[in-house]
């Protein structure tokens, strides 16, 4: 930038302007350019510009073939590194519960053309790069380390989730009660005011399961609870060796899932809208909807057909709602139409009592093939992949069983807990042999033992509860934790093999995800993140490693841990960000002792200490 020498005063302005420009450039390189959310909080929310990304060694240059850079994104020279390492700004306290891809304010500001009647505004809509937050999300004022499991099932610190409107709104349903500095959960729900445990036993009794235990001697292990509230149903299933994926949207009751995860109960933010849920076909033995306010008859029954896709052969759907009792004319109409729909879907009533009906799916394709020609809903096209879920729109059709399931008259799975280590039949669909499956279990058992030695005195038996395996493969990391009192969210990359169905077949739970985007959860919801080659994976896609580090910090609880297992260059890259992220190194070792290879994997154990923003400290003073 050069000035024109046409005046004495202007000559004096030249060095001033140049100096100011240099300072602005340095500030931009250091922390990016500021922007506000709708013009607000401009001092704390930062956007990613392409120039800033390039200083990090991360370029989304479209001219690069397949989005790949010729050089490793981790191979940044020391000259650029000195710009990166000082600190990240702290987000405004009002962003302490930010969920980037489910941020309703951002969705409204973006003026997306969404159909509210189809719940599109509750589906994932991730911000464009220029609208992403480049800041650390602080805990709310007065935040405390969460109460440990199993005590946390029944109470949490109010300061950690300072929202009591649900307690008042649902006071007649026994969801939750505010008592002093805690929020207590008596175990009630919209349909089971007197406790989820009694309600669960009643459902098992309706199905004539022995001892009124819903797991049916290990035959029912994975449950899908849609419209779960604060997930008390799923929480009380855990004592029966049943694990539920509790699902609710970030809607007017937007803190439901936040409460569930704070309690230590498996849960996920999602909605039955226009796209398939991020779970493969035949994942659940049992589905549940208690007053979940879902119009199952809409769009030719498309939402009920999505539930059908997720249920295993012989799977159950327990529906507790006034329509099942048919008290008035409108209830009678809905019940009549719903009964006709499920009959055409080949479901049958397994039991019906009071306001609860339980349907059961057929074991084979025979009923589907015996329907009259033209019967609706139709069967899905033969080229439809029922396991393709990421960004795939729902179709109002029936997903038929594979030939293997049809011949076996069921899923062919062993009862729990044997199914955790028994090679499931669907391995053959991925060309994985039982021997490969067993070897994978052996390898991860050894690796987990090493991890726990590295964590050492940092953890005790109840230190960890909510665990995420960010690249789960066959779920053997989670299987190796079977004796720990934890549950694992197994995440499978959306562009990799569909191994998530194997994870569900083993009696575990998880979801499909793209780590170039934010995860569908609240901040501070996981105690341990395991990242095996996750950074190497996004390197191939040209996504931002810095984005991923900030996302991991967002979802990790204070005092939580990260285990990175990746290439040496990845570990060295992350080390440079420890100070900026307020993270502390616990241990760094070669993944394979004695290996000197530059490309060899390393294990990097990190802890996130508790810290507060200045505003939080002022508020809590």
Coordinates of C-alpha atoms in Angstrom, one line a residue:
X1 CA 0.0 0.0 0.0
X2 CA 1.6 3.4 -1.1
X3 CA 0.5 6.9 -0.5
X4 CA 0.6 9.8 -3.0
X5 CA 3.2 12.5 -2.2
X6 CA 0.9 15.4 -2.8
X7 CA 0.8 17.2 0.5
X8 CA 2.7 17.7 3.7
X9 CA 0.0 16.4 5.9
X10 CA -0.5 13.3 3.7
X11 CA 3.2 12.5 3.9
X12 CA 2.8 12.3 7.7
X13 CA -0.2 10.1 7.3
X14 CA 1.6 7.5 5.1
X15 CA 3.7 5.9 7.9
X16 CA 0.7 6.0 10.3
X17 CA -1.6 4.3 7.7
X18 CA 1.0 1.7 6.8
X19 CA 1.7 1.0 10.5
X20 CA -2.0 0.6 11.2
X21 CA -2.4 -1.8 8.2
X22 CA 0.5 -3.9 9.4
X23 CA -1.1 -4.1 12.9
X24 CA -4.5 -5.1 11.4
X25 CA -2.9 -7.8 9.2
X26 CA -1.1 -9.2 12.3
X27 CA -4.3 -9.2 14.3
X28 CA -6.1 -11.0 11.5
X29 CA -3.5 -13.7 11.3
X30 CA -3.5 -14.1 15.0
X31 CA -7.2 -14.5 15.7
X32 CA -9.2 -14.1 12.4
X33 CA -11.7 -11.5 11.6
X34 CA -14.5 -10.6 14.0
X35 CA -18.2 -11.0 13.4
X36 CA -21.3 -10.9 15.5
X37 CA -24.2 -13.2 15.6
X38 CA -26.7 -11.0 14.0
X39 CA -24.5 -8.0 14.8
X40 CA -24.1 -9.0 18.5
X41 CA -21.2 -10.2 20.6
X42 CA -18.7 -9.1 17.9
X43 CA -15.9 -9.2 20.4
X44 CA -16.1 -12.9 21.1
X45 CA -17.3 -14.7 17.9
X46 CA -14.7 -15.2 15.1
X47 CA -15.1 -16.3 11.5
X48 CA -12.7 -18.5 9.6
X49 CA -11.4 -16.7 6.5
X50 CA -9.6 -18.6 3.7
X51 CA -6.4 -16.6 4.4
X52 CA -6.5 -17.6 8.1
X53 CA -7.0 -21.2 7.2
X54 CA -3.9 -21.1 4.9
X55 CA -1.8 -19.8 7.7
X56 CA -2.7 -23.0 9.6
X57 CA -1.6 -25.2 6.8
X58 CA -5.3 -26.0 6.0
X59 CA -6.5 -25.0 2.6
X60 CA -9.8 -25.9 1.0
X61 CA -8.3 -25.0 -2.4
X62 CA -10.7 -26.3 -5.0
X63 CA -7.9 -26.5 -7.5
X64 CA -6.4 -29.4 -5.5
X65 CA -7.5 -32.8 -6.8
X66 CA -10.3 -34.3 -4.7
X67 CA -9.8 -31.5 -2.1
X68 CA -6.4 -32.8 -1.2
X69 CA -3.3 -30.7 -0.7
X70 CA 0.0 -31.8 -2.2
X71 CA 1.7 -31.4 1.3
X72 CA 0.5 -32.7 4.6
X73 CA -1.7 -30.2 6.4
X74 CA 0.3 -30.9 9.5
X75 CA 3.6 -30.1 7.9
X76 CA 3.6 -26.4 8.8
X77 CA 7.0 -24.7 9.1
X78 CA 8.1 -22.9 12.2
X79 CA 7.7 -19.5 10.7
X80 CA 3.9 -19.9 10.4
X81 CA 3.7 -21.8 13.7
X82 CA 4.7 -18.7 15.8
X83 CA 1.5 -17.0 14.6
X84 CA -0.8 -19.8 15.9
X85 CA 0.0 -20.8 19.4
X86 CA -0.8 -18.0 21.8
X87 CA -4.5 -18.3 22.7
X88 CA -8.0 -18.7 21.4
X89 CA -10.6 -16.1 22.4
X90 CA -13.4 -17.1 24.7
X91 CA -16.9 -17.1 23.5
X92 CA -19.5 -14.8 25.1
X93 CA -21.1 -16.5 28.1
X94 CA -24.4 -16.5 26.2
X95 CA -22.9 -19.1 23.9
X96 CA -22.2 -21.6 26.7
X97 CA -24.7 -24.0 25.3
X98 CA -23.9 -23.6 21.6
X99 CA -24.6 -26.4 19.2
X100 CA -23.3 -25.1 15.9
X101 CA -25.3 -27.3 13.5
X102 CA -28.5 -27.0 15.6
X103 CA -28.3 -23.3 16.4
X104 CA -31.8 -22.1 15.9
X105 CA -30.8 -18.4 16.0
X106 CA -28.3 -18.9 13.2
X107 CA -30.9 -20.9 11.2
X108 CA -33.3 -18.1 11.5
X109 CA -30.7 -15.5 10.5
X110 CA -29.6 -17.6 7.5
X111 CA -33.2 -17.3 6.2
X112 CA -33.2 -20.9 5.0
X113 CA -36.4 -21.9 3.2
X114 CA -37.4 -24.7 5.6
X115 CA -40.8 -26.4 5.9
X116 CA -41.7 -26.0 9.6
X117 CA -44.5 -28.6 9.3
X118 CA -41.9 -31.2 8.4
X119 CA -39.6 -30.3 11.3
X120 CA -36.8 -29.2 8.9
X121 CA -35.9 -26.4 11.2
X122 CA -34.9 -29.0 13.9
X123 CA -32.7 -30.9 11.5
X124 CA -28.9 -30.3 11.1
X125 CA -28.0 -27.0 9.3
X126 CA -24.3 -26.3 9.8
X127 CA -22.9 -22.8 9.5
X128 CA -20.9 -21.7 6.5
X129 CA -17.2 -21.2 7.2
X130 CA -17.5 -17.5 7.5
X131 CA -20.2 -18.0 10.3
X132 CA -18.3 -20.5 12.4
X133 CA -17.2 -19.6 15.9
X134 CA -13.5 -19.6 16.5
X135 CA -13.6 -19.4 20.3
X136 CA -13.6 -21.6 23.4
X137 CA -17.0 -22.2 25.0
X138 CA -16.9 -21.4 28.7
X139 CA -18.9 -23.3 31.3
X140 CA -21.8 -21.4 32.9
X141 CA -21.3 -19.5 36.2
X142 CA -21.0 -21.7 39.2
X143 CA -20.4 -24.9 37.1
X144 CA -19.3 -27.9 39.1
X145 CA -17.7 -31.2 38.1
X146 CA -20.8 -33.4 37.4
X147 CA -22.1 -35.8 40.0
X148 CA -20.8 -39.3 39.4
X149 CA -22.8 -42.3 38.1
X150 CA -25.0 -44.0 39.4
X151 CA -26.0 -41.2 41.7
X152 CA -26.2 -38.8 38.7
X153 CA -29.2 -40.8 37.3
X154 CA -31.3 -39.2 40.0
X155 CA -29.7 -35.8 40.6
X156 CA -27.5 -33.1 38.9
X157 CA -26.1 -29.7 39.8
X158 CA -28.6 -27.0 38.9
X159 CA -25.7 -24.6 38.1
X160 CA -24.5 -27.0 35.3
X161 CA -27.8 -26.7 33.5
X162 CA -29.4 -23.5 34.9
X163 CA -32.8 -24.2 33.3
X164 CA -35.7 -25.0 35.5
X165 CA -38.6 -24.3 33.1
X166 CA -39.1 -28.0 32.4
X167 CA -39.5 -28.7 36.2
X168 CA -42.4 -26.1 36.3
X169 CA -43.9 -27.0 32.9
X170 CA -43.9 -30.8 33.6
X171 CA -44.6 -30.5 37.4
X172 CA -47.7 -32.7 37.1
X173 CA -45.7 -35.4 35.3
X174 CA -42.8 -35.9 37.8
X175 CA -40.1 -35.3 35.2
X176 CA -37.8 -33.3 37.5
X177 CA -37.9 -31.3 40.7
X178 CA -35.7 -28.4 41.8
X179 CA -34.3 -28.9 45.3
X180 CA -31.8 -26.4 46.6
X181 CA -28.7 -26.4 44.4
X182 CA -29.7 -29.6 42.6
X183 CA -32.3 -30.9 40.2
X184 CA -33.7 -34.3 41.1
X185 CA -35.3 -36.8 38.7
X186 CA -38.0 -39.0 40.4
X187 CA -38.2 -41.2 37.3
X188 CA -41.5 -39.9 36.0
X189 CA -42.6 -39.2 32.5
X190 CA -45.6 -37.9 30.5
X191 CA -47.2 -41.3 30.5
X192 CA -45.6 -42.8 33.6
X193 CA -46.0 -40.4 36.4
X194 CA -45.4 -43.1 39.0
X195 CA -42.0 -44.0 37.7
X196 CA -40.3 -45.5 34.7
X197 CA -39.4 -48.7 36.5
X198 CA -43.0 -49.6 37.1
X199 CA -43.9 -48.7 33.6
X200 CA -41.1 -50.8 32.1
X201 CA -42.1 -53.8 34.2
X202 CA -45.7 -53.4 33.0
X203 CA -44.6 -53.5 29.4
X204 CA -42.6 -56.7 30.0
X205 CA -45.7 -58.1 31.7
X206 CA -47.8 -57.3 28.7
X207 CA -45.3 -59.3 26.6
X208 CA -45.2 -62.2 29.1
X209 CA -41.5 -61.9 29.6
X210 CA -40.1 -63.8 32.5
X211 CA -40.0 -62.0 35.9
X212 CA -41.4 -58.9 34.2
X213 CA -37.9 -58.0 32.9
X214 CA -37.9 -56.3 29.5
X215 CA -34.5 -57.7 28.3
X216 CA -36.3 -61.1 27.8
X217 CA -33.3 -63.1 28.9
X218 CA -30.9 -61.1 26.7
X219 CA -32.9 -61.1 23.5
X220 CA -33.7 -57.4 23.8
X221 CA -30.6 -55.3 24.2
X222 CA -30.8 -52.1 22.0
X223 CA -33.9 -49.8 22.4
X224 CA -34.8 -46.7 20.5
X225 CA -36.7 -44.1 22.6
X226 CA -38.1 -41.4 20.4
X227 CA -39.3 -38.2 22.0
X228 CA -37.5 -39.3 25.1
X229 CA -38.0 -36.2 27.4
X230 CA -35.2 -36.3 30.0
X231 CA -34.5 -39.9 29.1
X232 CA -35.7 -41.5 32.4
X233 CA -37.1 -44.5 30.4
X234 CA -33.6 -45.2 29.0
X235 CA -32.0 -44.5 32.4
X236 CA -34.1 -47.1 34.1
X237 CA -33.5 -49.7 31.4
X238 CA -29.8 -49.8 32.1
X239 CA -30.2 -51.9 35.2
X240 CA -31.8 -54.6 33.0
X241 CA -28.7 -54.7 30.7
X242 CA -30.6 -52.7 28.0
X243 CA -29.1 -49.7 26.4
X244 CA -31.3 -47.2 24.8
X245 CA -30.6 -44.5 22.2
X246 CA -32.8 -41.7 23.6
X247 CA -33.7 -39.1 20.9
X248 CA -35.3 -35.7 21.1
X249 CA -34.9 -32.5 19.1
X250 CA -33.5 -29.1 20.2
X251 CA -37.1 -27.8 20.3
X252 CA -39.1 -25.7 22.8
X253 CA -38.0 -28.3 25.4
X254 CA -34.5 -27.7 24.2
X255 CA -32.6 -28.9 27.3
X256 CA -34.0 -32.4 27.4
X257 CA -31.0 -34.1 25.9
X258 CA -28.7 -31.9 27.9
X259 CA -30.2 -33.1 31.1
X260 CA -30.0 -36.8 29.9
X261 CA -26.3 -36.6 29.1
X262 CA -25.6 -34.7 32.4
X263 CA -27.3 -37.6 34.1
X264 CA -25.0 -40.1 32.3
X265 CA -27.7 -41.5 30.1
X266 CA -27.0 -42.3 26.4
X267 CA -28.8 -39.7 24.3
X268 CA -28.6 -37.8 21.0
X269 CA -30.1 -34.7 19.5
X270 CA -32.3 -35.5 16.5
X271 CA -35.7 -35.4 15.0
X272 CA -37.9 -37.4 12.7
X273 CA -38.2 -34.9 9.9
X274 CA -37.3 -35.3 6.3
X275 CA -34.0 -37.2 6.5
X276 CA -33.1 -40.7 7.7
X277 CA -31.9 -40.9 11.3
X278 CA -28.1 -41.6 11.4
X279 CA -28.5 -45.3 12.3
X280 CA -28.3 -48.3 10.0
X281 CA -31.2 -50.6 9.3
X282 CA -32.2 -53.3 11.8
X283 CA -30.4 -51.6 14.7
X284 CA -33.0 -52.0 17.5
X285 CA -35.0 -54.8 19.0
X286 CA -37.5 -52.4 20.6
X287 CA -38.8 -48.9 19.9
X288 CA -40.8 -46.7 22.2
X289 CA -42.9 -43.6 22.0
X290 CA -44.7 -42.3 25.0
X291 CA -46.8 -39.2 24.2
X292 CA -44.1 -38.2 21.8
X293 CA -46.4 -35.8 19.9
X294 CA -45.4 -37.3 16.5
X295 CA -48.0 -37.4 13.7
X296 CA -47.3 -41.0 12.5
X297 CA -49.9 -40.7 9.7
X298 CA -48.4 -37.8 7.9
X299 CA -47.0 -38.2 4.4
X300 CA -48.2 -41.8 3.8
X301 CA -46.8 -42.9 7.2
X302 CA -43.2 -41.9 6.3
X303 CA -42.1 -41.5 9.9
X304 CA -43.5 -44.9 10.9
X305 CA -41.7 -46.4 7.9
X306 CA -38.4 -44.9 9.1
X307 CA -39.1 -46.6 12.5
X308 CA -39.8 -49.8 10.6
X309 CA -36.4 -49.5 8.8
X310 CA -34.6 -49.3 12.2
X311 CA -36.4 -52.3 13.8
X312 CA -35.0 -55.8 13.6
X313 CA -37.1 -58.8 12.4
X314 CA -39.5 -59.5 15.1
X315 CA -38.9 -56.1 16.7
X316 CA -41.5 -54.4 18.9
X317 CA -42.9 -50.9 18.9
X318 CA -44.5 -49.8 22.2
X319 CA -46.9 -46.9 21.6
X320 CA -48.4 -45.2 24.7
X321 CA -50.9 -42.5 23.7
X322 CA -54.6 -41.7 24.1
X323 CA -55.2 -43.0 20.5
X324 CA -54.4 -46.5 21.7
X325 CA -57.4 -46.2 24.1
X326 CA -59.7 -44.3 21.7
X327 CA -61.5 -42.1 24.1
X328 CA -63.2 -39.7 21.7
X329 CA -64.1 -39.4 18.0
X330 CA -60.7 -37.9 17.0
X331 CA -58.8 -40.6 18.9
X332 CA -61.0 -43.2 17.2
X333 CA -60.2 -41.8 13.8
X334 CA -56.5 -41.8 14.4
X335 CA -56.5 -45.3 15.9
X336 CA -58.5 -46.6 12.9
X337 CA -56.1 -45.1 10.3
X338 CA -53.0 -46.1 12.2
X339 CA -54.2 -49.7 12.7
X340 CA -54.9 -49.9 8.9
X341 CA -51.4 -48.5 8.1
X342 CA -49.5 -50.9 10.3
X343 CA -51.5 -53.8 9.0
X344 CA -50.5 -53.0 5.5
X345 CA -46.9 -52.8 6.9
X346 CA -47.4 -56.4 8.1
X347 CA -47.2 -55.4 11.8
X348 CA -49.4 -57.3 14.3
X349 CA -50.6 -56.4 17.8
X350 CA -48.5 -58.3 20.3
X351 CA -50.3 -56.8 23.3
X352 CA -52.7 -54.0 24.2
X353 CA -53.6 -52.6 27.6
X354 CA -55.1 -49.3 28.8
X355 CA -53.3 -46.6 26.7
X356 CA -50.5 -48.8 25.5
X357 CA -50.3 -50.9 22.4
X358 CA -47.3 -53.0 21.4
X359 CA -46.9 -54.0 17.7
X360 CA -44.5 -56.6 16.4
X361 CA -42.8 -56.8 13.0
X362 CA -42.7 -59.9 10.9
X363 CA -39.7 -62.2 10.9
X364 CA -39.5 -62.7 7.1
X365 CA -40.4 -61.0 3.9
X366 CA -43.3 -63.4 3.3
X367 CA -46.1 -61.0 4.3
X368 CA -44.7 -58.3 2.1
X369 CA -44.7 -60.5 -0.9
X370 CA -48.2 -61.8 -0.2
X371 CA -49.8 -58.3 -0.2
X372 CA -52.1 -57.4 -3.0
X373 CA -50.4 -55.6 -6.0
X374 CA -50.5 -51.8 -5.5
X375 CA -50.8 -52.0 -1.8
X376 CA -49.4 -48.9 -0.1
X377 CA -46.9 -48.3 1.3
X378 CA -44.8 -50.0 -1.4
X379 CA -41.6 -51.9 -0.9
X380 CA -38.5 -49.8 -1.4
X381 CA -36.7 -50.2 -4.7
X382 CA -34.2 -53.1 -4.9
X383 CA -31.3 -50.6 -5.4
X384 CA -32.2 -48.7 -2.2
X385 CA -29.5 -49.1 0.5
X386 CA -31.3 -49.1 3.9
X387 CA -27.9 -48.5 5.6
X388 CA -27.2 -45.3 3.7
X389 CA -28.2 -42.5 6.1
X390 CA -26.0 -39.4 6.1
X391 CA -28.1 -36.7 4.4
X392 CA -30.4 -39.3 2.8
X393 CA -34.0 -38.3 2.6
X394 CA -36.7 -40.6 3.9
X395 CA -38.9 -42.5 1.5
X396 CA -42.4 -43.7 2.2
X397 CA -41.6 -47.4 1.5
X398 CA -40.9 -50.6 3.4
X399 CA -37.3 -51.8 3.6
X400 CA -37.3 -55.5 3.1
X401 CA -35.0 -57.9 4.9
X402 CA -31.8 -59.1 3.3
X403 CA -31.8 -62.7 2.0
X404 CA -29.8 -63.8 4.9
X405 CA -32.3 -62.4 7.5
X406 CA -35.2 -63.7 5.5
X407 CA -33.8 -67.3 5.4
X408 CA -32.8 -67.1 9.1
X409 CA -36.2 -65.8 10.1
X410 CA -34.6 -63.2 12.2
X411 CA -31.3 -61.4 12.8
X412 CA -29.5 -64.5 14.0
X413 CA -27.9 -62.7 17.0
X414 CA -26.8 -64.3 20.2
X415 CA -28.5 -63.0 23.4
X416 CA -26.7 -60.4 25.5
X417 CA -23.9 -60.5 26.7
X418 CA -22.7 -63.2 24.4
X419 CA -23.5 -61.1 21.3
X420 CA -20.8 -58.6 22.3
X421 CA -18.1 -61.1 21.4
X422 CA -19.9 -63.4 18.9
X423 CA -19.3 -62.6 15.2
X424 CA -22.7 -61.4 13.8
X425 CA -24.0 -62.7 10.5
X426 CA -23.8 -59.2 8.9
X427 CA -20.0 -59.4 8.9
X428 CA -20.3 -61.2 5.6
X429 CA -21.9 -58.1 4.0
X430 CA -18.6 -56.3 4.7
X431 CA -16.3 -59.2 3.7
X432 CA -15.0 -59.5 7.2
X433 CA -14.2 -63.0 8.5
X434 CA -14.9 -64.2 12.0
X435 CA -11.1 -64.5 12.4
X436 CA -10.6 -60.8 11.5
X437 CA -13.4 -59.9 14.0
X438 CA -11.8 -61.8 16.8
X439 CA -8.3 -60.4 16.0
X440 CA -9.8 -56.9 16.1
X441 CA -11.2 -57.6 19.6
X442 CA -7.8 -58.9 20.8
X443 CA -5.9 -55.9 19.5
X444 CA -8.3 -53.3 21.1
X445 CA -8.3 -55.2 24.4
X446 CA -4.6 -54.8 24.6
X447 CA -4.8 -51.1 23.5
X448 CA -7.4 -50.2 26.2
X449 CA -5.3 -51.9 28.9
X450 CA -2.4 -49.6 27.8
X451 CA -4.7 -46.6 27.8
X452 CA -5.7 -47.2 31.4
X453 CA -2.1 -47.6 32.5
X454 CA -1.3 -44.3 30.9
X455 CA -4.3 -42.6 32.7
X456 CA -3.0 -44.1 35.9
X457 CA -3.9 -42.2 39.1
X458 CA -5.8 -39.6 37.0
X459 CA -8.9 -41.8 37.0
X460 CA -10.8 -43.8 39.6
X461 CA -13.6 -46.4 39.0
X462 CA -16.3 -43.7 38.7
X463 CA -14.3 -40.9 37.0
X464 CA -15.6 -41.6 33.5
X465 CA -19.2 -42.2 32.4
X466 CA -19.9 -40.7 29.0
X467 CA -17.3 -42.0 26.5
X468 CA -17.1 -41.3 22.7
X469 CA -15.1 -43.4 20.2
X470 CA -14.8 -40.9 17.4
X471 CA -13.8 -43.6 14.8
X472 CA -15.3 -46.8 16.1
X473 CA -14.7 -49.3 13.2
X474 CA -16.2 -52.5 14.6
X475 CA -16.8 -51.2 18.1
X476 CA -14.0 -53.2 19.8
X477 CA -12.8 -50.2 21.8
X478 CA -16.2 -50.1 23.4
X479 CA -16.3 -53.8 23.8
X480 CA -13.0 -53.7 25.7
X481 CA -14.7 -51.3 28.2
X482 CA -17.4 -53.8 29.1
X483 CA -16.3 -54.2 32.7
X484 CA -16.1 -50.4 33.2
X485 CA -19.2 -48.5 34.4
X486 CA -19.3 -46.5 31.2
X487 CA -21.3 -46.3 28.0
X488 CA -19.8 -45.5 24.6
X489 CA -21.1 -43.4 21.7
X490 CA -19.5 -45.2 18.7
X491 CA -19.1 -42.8 15.8
X492 CA -18.5 -44.2 12.3
X493 CA -17.4 -41.9 9.5
X494 CA -20.1 -41.2 6.9
X495 CA -17.8 -41.9 4.0
X496 CA -16.4 -45.2 5.3
X497 CA -17.6 -48.8 5.4
X498 CA -21.1 -49.2 7.0
X499 CA -19.6 -50.9 10.1
X500 CA -22.2 -49.2 12.4
X501 CA -24.6 -52.1 11.8
X502 CA -22.0 -54.5 13.2
X503 CA -21.7 -52.2 16.3
X504 CA -25.4 -52.4 16.9
X505 CA -25.4 -56.2 16.2
X506 CA -22.9 -56.4 19.1
X507 CA -25.4 -54.8 21.4
X508 CA -23.7 -51.4 21.4
X509 CA -24.9 -48.0 20.1
X510 CA -23.6 -45.2 18.0
X511 CA -24.1 -42.9 15.1
X512 CA -22.8 -41.9 11.7
X513 CA -21.0 -38.5 11.5
X514 CA -18.7 -36.3 9.4
X515 CA -16.0 -34.8 11.6
X516 CA -15.7 -31.8 9.2
X517 CA -18.9 -30.7 11.0
X518 CA -20.0 -30.2 14.6
X519 CA -21.5 -33.1 16.5
X520 CA -25.2 -33.1 17.5
X521 CA -24.7 -32.6 21.2
X522 CA -24.5 -29.9 23.8
X523 CA -21.2 -28.6 25.2
X524 CA -19.6 -30.5 28.1
X525 CA -21.3 -33.8 27.5
X526 CA -18.5 -36.4 27.3
X527 CA -15.8 -37.5 29.8
X528 CA -13.5 -39.2 27.4
X529 CA -12.9 -38.8 23.6
X530 CA -11.0 -41.5 21.8
X531 CA -9.6 -40.3 18.4
X532 CA -8.0 -43.1 16.5
X533 CA -6.7 -41.7 13.1
X534 CA -9.6 -39.1 13.1
X535 CA -7.2 -36.3 12.3
X536 CA -5.6 -38.3 9.5
X537 CA -9.0 -39.0 8.2
X538 CA -10.1 -35.4 7.9
X539 CA -6.7 -34.5 6.4
X540 CA -7.7 -36.4 3.3
X541 CA -10.9 -34.4 3.1
X542 CA -9.1 -31.0 3.4
X543 CA -11.1 -30.0 6.6
X544 CA -9.8 -27.9 9.4
X545 CA -7.8 -29.6 12.2
X546 CA -8.3 -26.4 14.2
X547 CA -12.1 -26.7 13.8
X548 CA -11.9 -30.3 15.1
X549 CA -9.8 -29.3 18.1
X550 CA -12.3 -26.6 19.1
X551 CA -15.2 -29.1 18.6
X552 CA -13.5 -31.6 20.8
X553 CA -13.0 -29.0 23.4
X554 CA -16.7 -28.0 23.1
X555 CA -18.1 -31.4 23.8
X556 CA -15.6 -32.5 26.4
X557 CA -16.4 -32.0 30.1
X558 CA -14.0 -30.0 32.3
X559 CA -11.5 -32.5 33.8
X560 CA -12.3 -34.8 30.9
X561 CA -9.7 -36.7 28.8
X562 CA -8.7 -37.1 25.2
X563 CA -6.8 -40.0 23.8
X564 CA -5.4 -39.3 20.4
X565 CA -4.0 -42.3 18.5
X566 CA -2.5 -41.1 15.2
X567 CA 0.6 -40.3 13.2
X568 CA 3.6 -38.7 14.9
X569 CA 3.1 -35.5 12.8
X570 CA -0.5 -35.3 14.0
X571 CA 0.6 -35.5 17.7
X572 CA 3.3 -32.9 17.2
X573 CA 0.7 -30.6 15.5
X574 CA -1.7 -30.9 18.4
X575 CA 1.0 -30.3 21.0
X576 CA 1.4 -26.8 19.6
X577 CA -2.3 -26.0 20.6
X578 CA -2.2 -27.2 24.2
X579 CA -1.7 -23.8 25.7
X580 CA -4.3 -22.1 23.4
X581 CA -6.9 -24.7 24.4
X582 CA -5.9 -24.7 28.1
X583 CA -5.2 -28.5 27.7
X584 CA -2.6 -30.4 29.6
X585 CA -0.4 -33.3 28.4
X586 CA -0.8 -36.5 30.5
X587 CA 1.3 -38.9 28.5
X588 CA 2.9 -39.3 25.0
X589 CA 4.2 -42.8 24.0
X590 CA 4.8 -44.7 20.8
X591 CA 1.7 -46.8 20.0
X592 CA 4.0 -49.7 19.2
X593 CA 7.0 -49.7 21.6
X594 CA 10.4 -49.8 19.9
X595 CA 9.1 -48.3 16.7
X596 CA 11.2 -45.4 15.3
X597 CA 9.2 -44.9 12.1
X598 CA 8.3 -41.3 11.4
X599 CA 4.9 -42.6 10.1
X600 CA 4.3 -44.8 13.1
X601 CA 1.3 -44.2 15.4
X602 CA 1.7 -42.5 18.7
X603 CA -0.7 -42.3 21.7
X604 CA -1.2 -38.8 23.2
X605 CA -3.3 -38.5 26.4
X606 CA -4.6 -35.1 27.2
X607 CA -6.7 -33.6 30.0
X608 CA -8.9 -30.5 29.9
X609 CA -8.7 -28.8 33.3
X610 CA -11.5 -26.7 34.7
X611 CA -11.4 -23.0 33.8
X612 CA -13.8 -20.1 33.7
X613 CA -14.1 -16.9 31.7
X614 CA -13.7 -13.6 33.5
X615 CA -17.5 -13.0 33.0
X616 CA -18.3 -16.3 34.6
X617 CA -16.1 -15.6 37.6
X618 CA -17.8 -12.2 38.0
X619 CA -21.3 -13.8 37.8
X620 CA -20.5 -16.4 40.4
X621 CA -18.8 -13.9 42.8

